[in-house]
PDB file of C-alpha atoms in Angstrom:
ATOM      1  CA  MET C  15     -10.658 -10.047  53.600  1.00 51.00           C
ATOM      2  CA  PRO C  16      -8.299  -7.346  53.096  1.00 53.00           C
ATOM      3  CA  GLY C  17      -6.200  -9.349  50.499  1.00 52.00           C
ATOM      4  CA  THR C  18      -9.042  -9.677  48.158  1.00 48.00           C
ATOM      5  CA  ARG C  19      -9.909  -6.300  47.965  1.00 50.00           C
ATOM      6  CA  CYS C  20      -6.325  -5.367  46.715  1.00 48.00           C
ATOM      7  CA  ARG C  21      -6.268  -8.205  44.146  1.00 49.00           C
ATOM      8  CA  THR C  22      -9.455  -6.847  42.952  1.00 48.00           C
ATOM      9  CA  ALA C  23      -8.530  -3.337  42.617  1.00 47.00           C
ATOM     10  CA  SER C  24      -5.260  -4.473  41.168  1.00 48.00           C
ATOM     11  CA  SER C  25      -7.002  -6.519  38.547  1.00 48.00           C
ATOM     12  CA  ARG C  26      -9.465  -3.703  37.435  1.00 51.00           C
ATOM     13  CA  ALA C  27      -6.391  -1.378  37.059  1.00 46.00           C
ATOM     14  CA  ILE C  28      -4.546  -3.841  35.018  1.00 47.00           C
ATOM     15  CA  LYS C  29      -7.689  -4.257  32.616  1.00 47.00           C
ATOM     16  CA  PHE C  30      -8.015  -0.429  32.485  1.00 44.00           C
ATOM     17  CA  VAL C  31      -4.446  -0.191  31.341  1.00 42.00           C
ATOM     18  CA  ALA C  32      -4.819  -2.834  28.673  1.00 43.00           C
ATOM     19  CA  VAL C  33      -8.114  -1.193  27.389  1.00 42.00           C
ATOM     20  CA  ALA C  34      -6.375   2.231  27.296  1.00 43.00           C
ATOM     21  CA  ALA C  35      -3.331   0.669  25.614  1.00 41.00           C
ATOM     22  CA  LEU C  36      -5.630  -1.083  22.861  1.00 37.00           C
ATOM     23  CA  ALA C  37      -7.649   2.280  22.372  1.00 39.00           C
ATOM     24  CA  ALA C  38      -4.385   4.016  21.851  1.00 39.00           C
ATOM     25  CA  CYS C  39      -3.067   1.512  19.232  1.00 36.00           C
ATOM     26  CA  ALA C  40      -6.304   1.749  17.590  1.00 36.00           C
ATOM     27  CA  ALA C  41      -6.344   5.428  17.409  1.00 36.00           C
ATOM     28  CA  ALA C  42      -2.649   5.493  16.092  1.00 36.00           C
ATOM     29  CA  CYS C  43      -3.421   2.852  13.634  1.00 37.00           C
ATOM     30  CA  GLY C  44      -6.370   4.675  12.219  1.00 37.00           C
ATOM     31  CA  SER C  45      -4.610   8.103  12.309  1.00 35.00           C
ATOM     32  CA  GLU C  46      -2.798   7.153   8.872  1.00 36.00           C
ATOM     33  CA  ARG C  47      -6.105   7.455   6.850  1.00 32.00           C
ATOM     34  CA  ALA C  48      -7.036  10.925   5.694  1.00 35.00           C
ATOM     35  CA  ALA C  49      -9.836  12.643   7.856  1.00 36.00           C
ATOM     36  CA  SER C  50     -12.060  12.846   4.710  1.00 37.00           C
ATOM     37  CA  GLU C  51     -11.387   9.343   3.541  1.00 36.00           C
ATOM     38  CA  PRO C  52     -14.410   6.987   4.493  1.00 36.00           C
ATOM     39  CA  PRO C  53     -13.457   3.727   6.303  1.00 32.00           C
ATOM     40  CA  PRO C  54     -12.550   0.733   4.197  1.00 31.00           C
ATOM     41  CA  THR C  55     -15.387  -1.418   3.120  1.00 29.00           C
ATOM     42  CA  PRO C  56     -15.175  -5.200   2.696  1.00 29.00           C
ATOM     43  CA  THR C  57     -14.447  -6.412  -0.656  1.00 29.00           C
ATOM     44  CA  GLN C  58     -15.637  -9.550  -2.372  1.00 31.00           C
ATOM     45  CA  THR C  59     -12.840 -12.037  -2.421  1.00 33.00           C
ATOM     46  CA  ALA C  60     -12.357 -14.570  -5.422  1.00 35.00           C
ATOM     47  CA  SER C  61     -12.815 -18.261  -4.730  1.00 36.00           C
ATOM     48  CA  PRO C  62      -9.749 -20.377  -5.149  1.00 42.00           C
ATOM     49  CA  GLY C  63      -8.892 -20.618  -9.192  1.00 46.00           C
ATOM     50  CA  GLN C  64     -10.613 -17.325  -9.874  1.00 44.00           C
ATOM     51  CA  SER C  65      -9.022 -13.913 -10.029  1.00 43.00           C
ATOM     52  CA  ALA C  66     -11.097 -10.729  -8.694  1.00 47.00           C
ATOM     53  CA  THR C  67     -10.349  -8.872 -11.875  1.00 52.00           C
ATOM     54  CA  PRO C  68      -9.828 -11.148 -14.921  1.00 63.00           C
ATOM     55  CA  SER C  69      -7.076 -10.656 -17.136  1.00 69.00           C
ATOM     56  CA  PRO C  70      -8.062  -9.591 -20.844  1.00 75.00           C
ATOM     57  CA  LYS C  71      -8.278 -12.358 -23.354  1.00 84.00           C
ATOM     58  CA  THR C  72      -5.779 -11.774 -26.228  1.00 89.00           C
ATOM     59  CA  PHE C  73      -6.252 -13.109 -29.595  1.00 88.00           C
ATOM     60  CA  SER C  74      -3.811 -12.862 -32.747  1.00 91.00           C
ATOM     61  CA  PHE C  75      -4.774 -12.948 -36.361  1.00 92.00           C
ATOM     62  CA  LYS C  76      -2.971 -12.437 -39.784  1.00 93.00           C
ATOM     63  CA  ILE C  77      -3.747  -9.396 -41.683  1.00 91.00           C
ATOM     64  CA  ASN C  78      -3.089 -10.321 -45.322  1.00 90.00           C
ATOM     65  CA  PRO C  79      -2.454  -8.054 -48.319  1.00 92.00           C
ATOM     66  CA  VAL C  80      -5.207  -7.717 -50.991  1.00 93.00           C
ATOM     67  CA  GLY C  81      -4.289  -7.863 -54.625  1.00 88.00           C
ATOM     68  CA  THR C  82      -0.558  -7.050 -55.183  1.00 88.00           C
ATOM     69  CA  ALA C  83       0.107  -5.320 -52.170  1.00 89.00           C
ATOM     70  CA  LEU C  84       3.454  -6.391 -50.439  1.00 92.00           C
ATOM     71  CA  ALA C  85       2.567  -5.483 -46.712  1.00 95.00           C
ATOM     72  CA  THR C  86       2.038  -8.170 -44.178  1.00 94.00           C
ATOM     73  CA  GLY C  87       1.183  -8.130 -40.495  1.00 96.00           C
ATOM     74  CA  THR C  88      -0.776  -9.215 -37.503  1.00 96.00           C
ATOM     75  CA  ILE C  89      -3.860  -8.104 -35.565  1.00 96.00           C
ATOM     76  CA  SER C  90      -3.851  -8.394 -31.817  1.00 95.00           C
ATOM     77  CA  VAL C  91      -7.019  -8.275 -29.877  1.00 95.00           C
ATOM     78  CA  SER C  92      -7.083  -7.762 -26.241  1.00 94.00           C
ATOM     79  CA  ALA C  93     -10.654  -8.215 -24.958  1.00 93.00           C
ATOM     80  CA  GLY C  94     -11.363  -7.053 -21.329  1.00 91.00           C
ATOM     81  CA  GLN C  95     -14.807  -6.962 -19.669  1.00 88.00           C
ATOM     82  CA  ARG C  96     -15.571  -3.313 -20.762  1.00 88.00           C
ATOM     83  CA  SER C  97     -13.435  -2.584 -23.499  1.00 93.00           C
ATOM     84  CA  THR C  98     -11.456  -4.305 -26.596  1.00 95.00           C
ATOM     85  CA  THR C  99      -7.993  -3.137 -27.901  1.00 96.00           C
ATOM     86  CA  ILE C 100      -7.279  -3.784 -31.548  1.00 96.00           C
ATOM     87  CA  GLU C 101      -3.510  -3.377 -32.422  1.00 97.00           C
ATOM     88  CA  LEU C 102      -2.368  -3.505 -35.897  1.00 97.00           C
ATOM     89  CA  ASN C 103       1.298  -4.406 -36.365  1.00 97.00           C
ATOM     90  CA  ILE C 104       2.208  -4.088 -40.228  1.00 97.00           C
ATOM     91  CA  THR C 105       5.576  -4.057 -42.370  1.00 97.00           C
ATOM     92  CA  GLY C 106       5.873  -3.599 -45.930  1.00 97.00           C
ATOM     93  CA  LEU C 107       3.726  -0.394 -46.321  1.00 97.00           C
ATOM     94  CA  GLN C 108       5.022   2.569 -48.337  1.00 96.00           C
ATOM     95  CA  PRO C 109       7.359   4.708 -46.184  1.00 98.00           C
ATOM     96  CA  ASN C 110       5.579   7.535 -44.176  1.00 98.00           C
ATOM     97  CA  SER C 111       2.358   6.744 -45.717  1.00 97.00           C
ATOM     98  CA  SER C 112      -1.271   6.879 -43.980  1.00 98.00           C
ATOM     99  CA  HIS C 113      -4.271   4.585 -44.207  1.00 97.00           C
ATOM    100  CA  VAL C 114      -7.752   4.459 -43.217  1.00 97.00           C
ATOM    101  CA  SER C 115      -8.560   1.309 -41.007  1.00 97.00           C
ATOM    102  CA  HIS C 116     -12.049  -0.026 -39.645  1.00 96.00           C
ATOM    103  CA  ILE C 117     -13.862  -3.073 -38.637  1.00 97.00           C
ATOM    104  CA  HIS C 118     -16.709  -4.394 -40.956  1.00 96.00           C
ATOM    105  CA  THR C 119     -19.306  -7.157 -40.436  1.00 95.00           C
ATOM    106  CA  GLY C 120     -18.609 -10.206 -42.537  1.00 95.00           C
ATOM    107  CA  GLY C 121     -15.597 -11.233 -44.046  1.00 95.00           C
ATOM    108  CA  CYS C 122     -12.648 -10.650 -46.282  1.00 95.00           C
ATOM    109  CA  PRO C 123     -13.861 -12.401 -49.497  1.00 94.00           C
ATOM    110  CA  PRO C 124     -15.874  -9.831 -51.797  1.00 93.00           C
ATOM    111  CA  SER C 125     -18.952 -12.084 -51.443  1.00 94.00           C
ATOM    112  CA  ALA C 126     -18.858 -11.799 -47.546  1.00 95.00           C
ATOM    113  CA  ARG C 127     -18.039  -8.111 -47.053  1.00 95.00           C
ATOM    114  CA  GLY C 128     -20.369  -6.127 -44.949  1.00 95.00           C
ATOM    115  CA  VAL C 129     -20.691  -2.393 -43.518  1.00 96.00           C
ATOM    116  CA  ILE C 130     -18.470  -0.661 -41.457  1.00 96.00           C
ATOM    117  CA  VAL C 131     -19.196  -0.869 -37.620  1.00 96.00           C
ATOM    118  CA  PHE C 132     -16.230   0.470 -35.840  1.00 96.00           C
ATOM    119  CA  ALA C 133     -13.441   3.178 -36.932  1.00 97.00           C
ATOM    120  CA  LEU C 134      -9.959   2.445 -36.107  1.00 98.00           C
ATOM    121  CA  ASN C 135      -7.186   4.794 -35.712  1.00 98.00           C
ATOM    122  CA  GLN C 136      -5.256   5.774 -38.713  1.00 98.00           C
ATOM    123  CA  VAL C 137      -2.585   3.253 -39.632  1.00 98.00           C
ATOM    124  CA  VAL C 138       0.706   5.651 -40.160  1.00 98.00           C
ATOM    125  CA  ALA C 139       3.871   4.115 -41.488  1.00 98.00           C
ATOM    126  CA  ASP C 140       7.293   5.313 -40.386  1.00 98.00           C
ATOM    127  CA  GLY C 141      10.250   5.857 -42.822  1.00 98.00           C
ATOM    128  CA  GLN C 142      10.762   2.163 -43.080  1.00 98.00           C
ATOM    129  CA  GLY C 143       6.974   1.429 -43.908  1.00 98.00           C
ATOM    130  CA  THR C 144       6.347  -0.103 -40.488  1.00 98.00           C
ATOM    131  CA  ALA C 145       3.229   0.872 -38.375  1.00 98.00           C
ATOM    132  CA  ASP C 146       1.920  -0.094 -35.041  1.00 98.00           C
ATOM    133  CA  THR C 147      -1.408   1.279 -34.431  1.00 97.00           C
ATOM    134  CA  LYS C 148      -3.610   0.773 -31.231  1.00 97.00           C
ATOM    135  CA  THR C 149      -7.283   1.416 -31.002  1.00 98.00           C
ATOM    136  CA  THR C 150      -9.455   0.870 -27.811  1.00 97.00           C
ATOM    137  CA  LEU C 151     -13.114   0.537 -28.307  1.00 96.00           C
ATOM    138  CA  HIS C 152     -15.818   0.131 -25.603  1.00 94.00           C
ATOM    139  CA  ILE C 153     -17.104  -3.130 -27.085  1.00 91.00           C
ATOM    140  CA  THR C 154     -17.198  -6.699 -25.948  1.00 88.00           C
ATOM    141  CA  TYR C 155     -15.314  -9.287 -27.944  1.00 90.00           C
ATOM    142  CA  PRO C 156     -16.030 -11.602 -29.592  1.00 88.00           C
ATOM    143  CA  PRO C 157     -19.304 -10.275 -31.114  1.00 88.00           C
ATOM    144  CA  ALA C 158     -22.444 -11.887 -29.755  1.00 85.00           C
ATOM    145  CA  SER C 159     -23.442 -12.884 -33.324  1.00 87.00           C
ATOM    146  CA  GLY C 160     -22.076 -12.556 -36.790  1.00 89.00           C
ATOM    147  CA  ARG C 161     -18.382 -12.185 -37.864  1.00 94.00           C
ATOM    148  CA  TRP C 162     -16.026  -9.066 -37.887  1.00 94.00           C
ATOM    149  CA  TYR C 163     -13.056  -8.346 -40.238  1.00 96.00           C
ATOM    150  CA  VAL C 164     -10.531  -5.469 -40.110  1.00 97.00           C
ATOM    151  CA  VAL C 165      -9.647  -3.440 -43.298  1.00 97.00           C
ATOM    152  CA  VAL C 166      -6.731  -1.269 -43.889  1.00 97.00           C
ATOM    153  CA  HIS C 167      -7.393   0.919 -47.252  1.00 96.00           C
ATOM    154  CA  SER C 168      -4.857   2.000 -49.754  1.00 95.00           C
ATOM    155  CA  GLY C 169      -4.736   5.678 -48.732  1.00 96.00           C
ATOM    156  CA  PRO C 170      -5.504   8.167 -46.024  1.00 96.00           C
ATOM    157  CA  ASP C 171      -9.209   8.730 -46.883  1.00 95.00           C
ATOM    158  CA  MET C 172     -11.985   6.916 -48.574  1.00 93.00           C
ATOM    159  CA  GLN C 173     -11.650   8.760 -51.666  1.00 94.00           C
ATOM    160  CA  GLY C 174     -11.025   7.111 -55.377  1.00 94.00           C
ATOM    161  CA  SER C 175      -8.178   4.514 -55.272  1.00 92.00           C
ATOM    162  CA  SER C 176      -7.500   5.187 -51.618  1.00 93.00           C
ATOM    163  CA  SER C 177     -10.739   3.430 -50.746  1.00 93.00           C
ATOM    164  CA  ALA C 178      -9.514   0.168 -52.283  1.00 94.00           C
ATOM    165  CA  TYR C 179      -8.585  -2.570 -49.750  1.00 95.00           C
ATOM    166  CA  LEU C 180      -4.709  -2.774 -49.192  1.00 96.00           C
ATOM    167  CA  MET C 181      -5.125  -5.549 -46.278  1.00 97.00           C
ATOM    168  CA  CYS C 182      -7.763  -7.406 -44.809  1.00 96.00           C
ATOM    169  CA  GLY C 183      -7.934  -9.734 -41.595  1.00 95.00           C
ATOM    170  CA  GLU C 184     -10.639 -11.922 -40.111  1.00 94.00           C
ATOM    171  CA  LEU C 185     -11.417 -10.968 -36.438  1.00 91.00           C
ATOM    172  CA  PHE C 186     -14.052 -13.745 -35.657  1.00 78.00           C
TER     173      PHE C 186
END
């Protein structure tokens, strides 16, 4: 049958053109990726209600003056999977003053105080006595056991009267 042979050849030509068009399209789409860039790998998708990268958990605590100090403030804790950021927002400090700060084990009452476990960045007040200090630590929060508290000392170092607690705030 002469007509069948033409249809078969015509059908093959159409298939060839379609395959060639798909190959050209695939090549064009793939040309956007740099030659040295590896092909994409599948990523794990989160199930409904879960995010692939969890947002940090944020906690807020008061940091209270010790003794006759007039400063007040807050401690913000932003806890991620691999790091934790501690932010101290304080008002009422001596203008342009500098203060050592760190995290201890235990609690603020003198009978509950423990050892220093993490140093925080120096708290430096501006000309109005306001400070906003952030420190990022490679720790998980909350602690697996025990309690932590933040201390802001009276001065820039741990010498003499500078070592006295100016402010204290419980973290956990």
